[in-house]
C-alpha positions as semicolon CSV with decimal commas, in nm:
position;residue;x (nm);y (nm);z (nm)
1;M;0,021;0,004;-0,027
2;T;0,181;0,346;0,098
3;Q;0,456;0,358;-0,132
4;P;0,813;0,420;0,012
5;R;0,846;0,760;-0,149
6;S;1,099;1,008;0,018
7;I;0,902;1,326;-0,067
8;P;1,097;1,669;0,054
9;R;0,908;2,014;0,185
10;S;0,989;2,299;0,022
11;G;0,821;2,648;0,056
12;S;0,550;2,712;-0,162
13;V;0,603;2,971;-0,285
14;T;0,382;3,210;-0,503
15;T;0,510;3,503;-0,727
16;S;0,363;3,752;-0,511
17;D;0,618;3,678;-0,309
18;F;0,944;3,830;-0,555
19;P;0,797;4,232;-0,615
20;G;0,875;4,300;-1,008
21;F;0,772;3,929;-1,160
22;S;0,773;3,917;-1,517
23;A;0,652;3,685;-1,703
24;S;0,736;3,870;-2,057
25;P;0,824;3,668;-2,341
26;S;1,119;3,916;-2,507
27;A;1,411;3,719;-2,316
28;S;1,263;3,330;-2,403
29;F;1,491;3,032;-2,529
30;V;1,317;2,641;-2,506
31;H;1,430;2,379;-2,705
32;R;1,274;1,964;-2,646
33;S;1,472;1,688;-2,811
34;N;1,314;1,524;-3,039
35;S;1,465;1,220;-2,933
36;I;1,260;1,122;-2,597
37;S;2,076;1,737;-0,053
38;T;1,848;2,042;-0,109
39;S;1,959;2,367;-0,230
40;P;1,726;2,621;0,086
41;T;1,368;2,627;0,042
42;L;1,311;3,014;-0,164
43;S;1,057;3,088;0,207
44;T;1,361;3,111;0,363
45;L;1,544;3,392;0,099
46;H;1,464;3,807;0,104
47;Q;1,491;4,002;-0,113
48;V;1,600;3,780;-0,439
49;R;1,565;3,842;-0,791
50;P;1,286;3,602;-0,903
51;P;1,409;3,498;-1,265
52;K;1,214;3,543;-1,538
53;V;0,982;3,294;-1,710
54;L;1,197;3,214;-1,993
55;H;0,994;2,968;-2,372
56;Q;0,990;3,047;-2,723
57;L;1,063;3,362;-2,876
58;D;0,762;3,325;-3,087
59;S;0,543;3,109;-2,837
60;G;0,376;3,486;-2,635
61;D;0,278;3,441;-2,328
62;L;0,295;3,057;-2,133
63;K;-0,095;2,912;-2,139
64;V;-0,230;2,716;-1,958
65;L;-0,499;2,475;-1,917
66;I;-0,700;2,426;-1,592
67;L;-0,992;2,120;-1,634
68;E;-1,211;1,981;-1,390
69;N;-1,322;2,232;-1,178
70;I;-0,955;2,318;-1,017
71;S;-0,962;2,568;-0,723
72;Q;-0,997;2,916;-0,829
73;Q;-0,698;2,942;-0,561
74;A;-0,505;2,765;-0,827
75;V;-0,637;2,985;-1,137
76;N;-0,574;3,331;-0,951
77;A;-0,204;3,186;-0,827
78;F;-0,118;3,140;-1,225
79;K;-0,279;3,474;-1,274
80;D;-0,080;3,623;-1,034
81;A;0,220;3,448;-1,213
82;G;0,187;3,614;-1,497
83;F;0,001;3,326;-1,682
84;Q;-0,260;3,279;-1,951
85;V;-0,503;3,123;-1,797
86;D;-0,794;2,855;-1,931
87;F;-1,054;2,757;-1,737
88;N;-1,338;2,465;-1,792
89;T;-1,502;2,237;-1,478
90;K;-1,497;1,940;-1,663
91;A;-1,274;1,631;-1,767
92;W;-1,085;1,673;-2,131
93;S;-1,138;1,325;-2,362
94;E;-0,857;1,216;-2,504
95;D;-0,907;1,346;-2,851
96;E;-1,008;1,669;-2,776
97;L;-0,693;1,684;-2,561
98;V;-0,517;1,561;-2,882
99;E;-0,667;1,845;-3,059
100;K;-0,596;2,203;-2,769
101;I;-0,340;2,033;-2,594
102;G;-0,051;2,209;-2,809
103;Q;-0,080;2,559;-2,728
104;Y;-0,027;2,459;-2,374
105;H;0,266;2,452;-2,151
106;A;0,121;2,377;-1,825
107;I;-0,243;2,170;-1,787
108;G;-0,346;2,141;-1,476
109;I;-0,584;1,861;-1,382
110;R;-0,795;1,568;-1,107
111;S;-0,886;1,235;-1,196
112;K;-1,116;1,178;-1,471
113;T;-0,842;1,340;-1,713
114;K;-0,642;1,107;-1,868
115;I;-0,327;1,240;-2,009
116;T;-0,174;0,929;-2,205
117;A;0,071;0,944;-2,476
118;K;-0,093;0,996;-2,781
119;V;-0,220;1,371;-2,592
120;L;0,202;1,371;-2,443
121;K;0,280;1,330;-2,806
122;A;0,053;1,634;-2,956
123;A;0,195;1,882;-2,656
124;S;0,407;1,989;-2,870
125;K;0,477;2,249;-2,548
126;L;0,329;2,152;-2,251
127;L;0,667;2,158;-1,980
128;V;0,492;2,071;-1,690
129;I;0,181;1,834;-1,536
130;G;-0,036;1,951;-1,229
131;C;-0,243;1,620;-1,047
132;F;-0,509;1,883;-0,838
133;C;-0,540;1,552;-0,660
134;I;-0,366;1,291;-0,491
135;G;-0,303;0,984;-0,713
136;T;-0,101;1,031;-1,064
137;N;-0,166;0,697;-1,246
138;Q;-0,436;0,890;-1,472
139;V;-0,083;1,016;-1,624
140;D;0,169;0,842;-1,846
141;L;0,424;0,951;-1,562
142;E;0,693;0,743;-1,769
143;T;0,659;0,869;-2,138
144;A;0,637;1,284;-1,965
145;A;0,959;1,167;-1,791
146;K;1,117;1,069;-2,136
147;I;1,033;1,400;-2,224
148;G;1,165;1,596;-2,042
149;I;0,758;1,706;-1,852
150;P;0,775;1,668;-1,417
151;V;0,421;1,546;-1,271
152;F;0,355;1,738;-0,960
153;N;0,069;1,610;-0,732
154;S;-0,117;1,678;-0,371
155;P;-0,062;1,364;-0,175
156;F;-0,136;1,481;0,189
157;S;-0,388;1,783;0,104
158;N;-0,675;1,537;0,184
159;S;-0,604;1,349;0,429
160;R;-0,820;1,474;0,670
161;S;-1,074;1,534;0,517
162;V;-1,015;1,152;0,295
163;A;-1,050;1,054;0,693
164;E;-1,302;1,249;0,862
165;L;-1,598;1,056;0,565
166;V;-1,428;0,712;0,662
167;M;-1,604;0,749;0,994
168;S;-1,889;0,869;0,869
169;E;-1,923;0,605;0,631
170;V;-1,872;0,388;0,897
171;I;-2,115;0,528;1,158
172;A;-2,411;0,559;0,896
173;L;-2,371;0,149;0,790
174;S;-2,326;0,042;1,169
175;R;-2,678;0,193;1,208
176;Q;-2,812;0,227;0,882
177;L;-2,886;0,562;0,887
178;V;-2,877;0,647;0,432
179;D;-3,232;0,286;0,461
180;R;-3,375;0,531;0,686
181;A;-3,358;0,832;0,524
182;N;-3,427;0,687;0,202
183;E;-3,709;0,463;0,335
184;M;-3,861;0,858;0,478
185;R;-3,832;0,999;0,197
186;Q;-4,118;0,759;0,034
187;G;-4,289;0,795;0,347
188;T;-4,216;0,542;0,540
189;W;-4,203;0,526;0,915
190;N;-3,997;0,219;1,016
191;K;-3,768;0,265;1,386
192;V;-3,658;-0,026;1,367
193;S;-3,294;-0,170;1,627
194;K;-3,246;-0,534;1,466
195;S;-2,864;-0,502;1,300
196;C;-2,786;-0,174;1,386
197;W;-2,500;-0,160;1,678
198;E;-2,276;0,127;1,876
199;V;-1,948;0,113;1,697
200;R;-1,786;0,160;1,984
201;G;-1,556;-0,085;2,068
202;K;-1,556;-0,285;1,716
203;T;-1,248;-0,348;1,530
204;L;-1,154;-0,127;1,260
205;G;-0,962;-0,273;0,984
206;I;-0,728;-0,027;0,718
207;V;-0,530;-0,153;0,477
208;G;-0,289;0,142;0,401
209;Y;-0,108;0,297;0,699
210;G;-0,049;0,649;0,491
211;H;-0,135;0,978;0,572
212;I;-0,481;0,938;0,510
213;G;-0,501;0,545;0,709
214;A;-0,288;0,665;1,053
215;Q;-0,535;1,027;1,065
216;L;-0,824;0,747;1,061
217;S;-0,613;0,608;1,341
218;V;-0,663;0,868;1,582
219;L;-0,978;0,958;1,472
220;A;-1,146;0,555;1,514
221;E;-0,958;0,535;1,816
222;A;-1,162;0,905;1,915
223;F;-1,430;0,653;1,904
224;A;-1,321;0,401;2,069
225;M;-1,264;0,132;1,869
226;R;-0,932;-0,055;1,840
227;V;-0,790;0,012;1,490
228;L;-0,587;-0,283;1,320
229;Y;-0,374;-0,194;1,051
230;Y;-0,232;-0,354;0,738
231;D;0,080;-0,214;0,533
232;V;0,323;-0,345;0,295
233;L;0,581;-0,088;0,472
234;N;0,669;-0,199;0,868
235;I;0,519;0,149;0,952
236;M;0,502;0,292;1,366
237;P;0,128;0,392;1,490
238;L;-0,051;0,630;1,665
239;G;-0,226;0,573;1,905
240;N;-0,275;0,214;2,016
241;A;-0,333;0,075;1,691
242;T;-0,155;-0,237;1,555
243;Q;-0,016;-0,367;1,233
244;V;-0,102;-0,713;1,164
245;E;0,114;-0,955;0,940
246;T;-0,123;-1,036;0,669
247;L;-0,438;-0,915;0,427
248;E;-0,571;-1,203;0,549
249;D;-0,546;-1,143;0,887
250;L;-0,694;-0,829;0,913
251;L;-0,974;-0,937;0,718
252;A;-1,048;-1,233;0,948
253;S;-1,076;-0,972;1,271
254;S;-1,200;-0,597;1,175
255;D;-1,591;-0,543;1,134
256;F;-1,456;-0,279;0,910
257;V;-1,199;-0,266;0,669
258;T;-1,105;-0,010;0,486
259;L;-0,896;0,132;0,229
260;H;-0,613;0,289;0,109
261;V;-0,394;0,162;-0,063
262;P;-0,270;0,332;-0,465
263;E;-0,407;0,164;-0,771
264;L;-0,066;-0,077;-0,900
265;P;-0,086;-0,381;-1,083
266;E;-0,095;-0,587;-0,736
267;T;-0,358;-0,391;-0,575
268;I;-0,563;-0,405;-0,894
269;N;-0,926;-0,635;-0,758
270;M;-0,650;-0,754;-0,398
271;I;-1,071;-0,693;-0,313
272;S;-1,242;-1,024;-0,416
273;T;-1,383;-1,373;-0,377
274;P;-1,164;-1,554;-0,174
275;Q;-1,057;-1,173;0,034
276;L;-1,461;-1,103;0,118
277;E;-1,456;-1,482;0,218
278;A;-1,196;-1,450;0,430
279;M;-1,353;-1,146;0,618
280;K;-1,591;-1,157;0,900
281;E;-1,972;-1,244;0,861
282;G;-2,220;-0,903;0,876
283;A;-1,874;-0,696;0,837
284;Y;-1,853;-0,376;0,663
285;L;-1,627;-0,319;0,311
286;I;-1,541;0,066;0,285
287;N;-1,327;0,178;-0,054
288;N;-1,210;0,518;-0,071
289;A;-0,907;0,462;-0,261
290;R;-0,898;0,329;-0,678
291;G;-1,201;0,199;-0,828
292;K;-1,012;-0,154;-0,944
293;V;-0,912;-0,207;-0,563
294;V;-1,243;-0,418;-0,537
295;D;-1,413;-0,700;-0,742
296;I;-1,703;-0,535;-0,768
297;P;-1,938;-0,801;-0,925
298;A;-1,759;-1,027;-0,641
299;L;-1,863;-0,775;-0,394
300;I;-2,216;-0,769;-0,515
301;Q;-2,325;-1,115;-0,449
302;A;-2,078;-1,104;-0,025
303;L;-2,390;-0,807;0,035
304;K;-2,681;-1,045;-0,140
305;S;-2,572;-1,323;0,007
306;K;-2,557;-1,160;0,370
307;K;-2,206;-1,270;0,415
308;L;-2,108;-0,824;0,427
309;A;-2,429;-0,671;0,609
310;G;-2,313;-0,352;0,378
311;A;-2,019;-0,110;0,203
312;A;-1,992;0,256;0,090
313;I;-1,767;0,313;-0,225
314;D;-1,655;0,700;-0,325
315;V;-1,497;0,530;-0,639
316;F;-1,533;0,320;-0,964
317;P;-1,320;0,186;-1,251
318;A;-1,514;0,346;-1,470
319;E;-1,665;0,739;-1,348
320;P;-1,817;0,958;-1,555
321;G;-1,636;1,259;-1,670
322;A;-1,829;1,526;-1,610
323;N;-2,188;1,569;-1,295
324;G;-2,538;1,517;-1,438
325;A;-2,869;1,280;-1,461
326;G;-2,783;0,957;-1,538
327;T;-2,429;0,951;-1,592
328;F;-2,363;0,671;-1,394
329;N;-2,558;0,346;-1,545
330;N;-2,482;0,117;-1,748
331;Q;-2,287;0,142;-1,941
332;L;-2,054;0,309;-1,770
333;N;-2,041;-0,048;-1,561
334;A;-2,228;-0,311;-1,722
335;W;-2,314;-0,388;-1,296
336;T;-2,487;-0,068;-1,292
337;T;-2,779;-0,079;-1,138
338;E;-2,764;-0,434;-0,957
339;L;-2,535;-0,243;-0,739
340;T;-2,760;0,083;-0,628
341;S;-3,029;-0,144;-0,607
342;L;-2,877;-0,343;-0,293
343;P;-3,001;-0,265;0,093
344;N;-2,719;-0,047;0,325
345;I;-2,482;0,046;0,046
346;I;-2,365;0,388;0,084
347;L;-2,210;0,450;-0,310
348;T;-2,092;0,829;-0,338
349;P;-1,901;1,033;-0,643
350;H;-1,578;1,016;-0,581
351;I;-1,599;1,268;-0,264
352;G;-1,363;1,171;-0,064
353;G;-1,192;1,461;-0,082
354;S;-1,443;1,746;-0,214
355;T;-1,429;1,951;0,036
356;E;-1,361;2,386;0,042
357;E;-1,041;2,307;0,296
358;A;-0,882;2,050;0,124
359;Q;-0,942;2,213;-0,273
360;R;-0,835;2,529;-0,148
361;A;-0,557;2,343;0,009
362;I;-0,466;2,159;-0,285
363;G;-0,485;2,452;-0,571
364;Y;-0,231;2,589;-0,314
365;E;0,005;2,329;-0,327
366;V;0,030;2,200;-0,643
367;S;-0,004;2,599;-0,808
368;S;0,325;2,674;-0,585
369;A;0,483;2,391;-0,736
370;L;0,394;2,453;-1,127
371;V;0,468;2,820;-1,110
372;R;0,824;2,697;-0,916
373;Y;0,873;2,477;-1,186
374;L;0,804;2,715;-1,471
375;T;1,009;3,028;-1,271
376;Y;1,274;2,897;-1,132
377;G;1,281;2,573;-1,298
378;S;1,239;2,336;-0,925
379;T;1,129;2,014;-0,919
380;M;1,120;1,886;-0,675
381;G;0,771;1,684;-0,513
382;A;0,812;1,533;-0,922
383;V;0,720;1,221;-0,866
384;N;0,815;1,115;-1,208
385;F;1,149;1,371;-1,203
386;P;1,450;1,408;-0,991
387;E;1,431;1,624;-0,713
388;V;1,598;1,959;-0,756
389;D;1,692;2,302;-0,700
390;L;1,829;2,577;-0,652
391;R;1,848;2,944;-0,461
392;P;1,718;3,168;-0,615
393;I;1,870;3,441;-0,800
394;S;1,969;3,722;-0,589
395;A;1,879;4,050;-0,752
396;D;2,205;4,204;-0,835
397;Q;2,356;3,885;-1,068
398;T;2,150;4,122;-1,378
399;S;2,387;3,920;-1,649
400;L;2,238;3,515;-1,420
401;V;2,172;3,307;-1,662
402;R;1,996;2,937;-1,436
403;V;2,030;2,668;-1,722
404;C;1,772;2,439;-1,638
405;H;1,841;2,102;-1,872
406;V;1,629;1,727;-1,891
407;H;1,892;1,522;-2,052
408;K;1,903;1,156;-2,109
409;N;2,108;0,915;-1,803
410;E;2,395;0,812;-1,975
411;P;2,776;0,855;-1,925
412;G;2,993;1,144;-2,011
413;V;2,683;1,375;-2,015
414;L;2,828;1,594;-1,752
415;K;3,172;1,658;-1,988
416;K;2,982;1,765;-2,240
417;V;2,772;2,045;-2,116
418;N;3,045;2,170;-1,860
419;A;3,329;2,212;-2,166
420;I;2,961;2,437;-2,265
421;L;2,964;2,590;-1,914
422;G;3,269;2,648;-1,901
423;N;3,352;3,007;-2,007
424;Y;3,144;3,141;-1,777
425;N;3,123;3,166;-1,404
426;V;2,937;2,833;-1,214
427;E;2,794;3,021;-0,956
428;K;2,613;2,742;-0,869
429;Q;2,481;2,363;-0,993
430;F;2,273;2,066;-0,856
431;S;2,248;1,730;-1,069
432;D;1,992;1,431;-0,987
433;S;1,849;1,102;-1,187
434;K;1,538;0,925;-1,204
435;G;1,541;0,622;-1,377
436;D;1,646;0,697;-1,745
437;I;1,624;1,090;-1,674
438;A;1,829;1,345;-1,570
439;Y;1,803;1,680;-1,447
440;L;2,118;1,907;-1,484
441;M;2,017;2,384;-1,272
442;A;2,355;2,559;-1,330
443;D;2,267;2,937;-1,273
444;I;2,636;3,069;-1,465
445;S;2,693;3,491;-1,533
446;G;2,880;3,697;-1,768
447;V;2,614;3,606;-2,012
448;S;2,573;3,876;-2,245
449;E;2,237;3,770;-2,514
450;K;2,406;3,715;-2,778
451;D;2,612;3,424;-2,575
452;V;2,229;3,337;-2,434
453;H;2,177;3,238;-2,790
454;D;2,463;2,969;-2,855
455;L;2,463;2,907;-2,527
456;Q;2,139;2,753;-2,642
457;T;2,250;2,642;-2,933
458;Q;2,558;2,443;-2,820
459;I;2,318;2,286;-2,532
460;N;2,031;2,150;-2,759
461;Q;2,299;2,043;-2,974
462;T;2,388;1,791;-2,710
463;R;2,319;1,446;-2,879
464;S;2,174;1,340;-2,448
465;N;1,942;1,624;-2,439
466;V;1,582;1,638;-2,395
467;L;1,442;1,958;-2,237
468;T;1,643;2,277;-2,205
469;R;1,533;2,609;-2,061
470;L;1,713;2,916;-1,906
471;L;1,564;3,131;-1,694
472;S;1,718;3,463;-1,630
């Protein structure tokens, strides 16, 4: 479940922190090849001269495409940075993206828009992708990295919102609240206590003890629940939660099982007939993770046979691309009607992180990361890219240029690039690699406007070049 990836935290930066920021295209240079220990955080440095955004001379101002009704705070952050922003409330299909994405330098999406290899091939100007959510499986991360496009997300900002939703579902399932509420709407008075339970003293089993799972365990203990958790990593618990060795141990001991895992090959259908049979008689299943981790037809059979007493599902294998009546139907998922007809089941439209607080936090975090990359070259927090950063250029370094060089991870690259930079004073430099891709940032001084063109040309002509930007 929780992936062992270190996520360094750096100060969030908006252009309002840097008076005098310019997004002028008048000194802009970007080239993408046809072939495919961190510095001090920006928030600790003051009185700095922000670099200008550099892109192709004929490309105009940087354009950002925002889809899926992302927080207006994010939209405002991009506008404050001097970017042109096109905002849409709905997801775009692959065909729409292929047709239109070629004009944009950055894109912000949530979970419904799919950035495939076909879309990336059409994205001739694209520099960066922002996933305004936890997951990034909607993006072809490997292809994006190979063509020099980092992908950023917000792995923690909605953790509390999801944890609170799970606790509400635990109580609602144990008291059959959804069924009673629906009966009242139909004029039926059905006051019953049979098969309705307190959650106090019951066992909550958490599959995936990451940020959501850990927060959830604290909330559950406040309700006097016993908490077990299973994770592929050994993780120190919060409170009195207990880690179990196997998923089967957790399933056999839990009254409520809640899933908080990413969508990976090993987690697809991780809850199917054998796992459902291993659960306690009359237990409840909750999935606010990813739609494909539960075998829905198998769950339907477990509910029909009364093996399970109820379930709460917030995510589905296929989900509508937009809100609207009739969009969640059998054409989308063949079992929809059968699922919606079952008693004591809570079905919600992927709203785990859909709170005002979470969306504001996500909007701020991801937009800050994208602005940092576009204006400073920082890739801290990127999920598919080497994480590299340099301290900002100071105000008195007027002839200083920042080289942001994405290249293939192969021997001899730094030797060739440093030979090109050897005619200048390299003020600072940092490089790192991840898989087949490496990323170099270097600040060089004493560079004239003519030198910039020559420098750009020489780096572009190196065999390993993927994408090079110069910021000044």
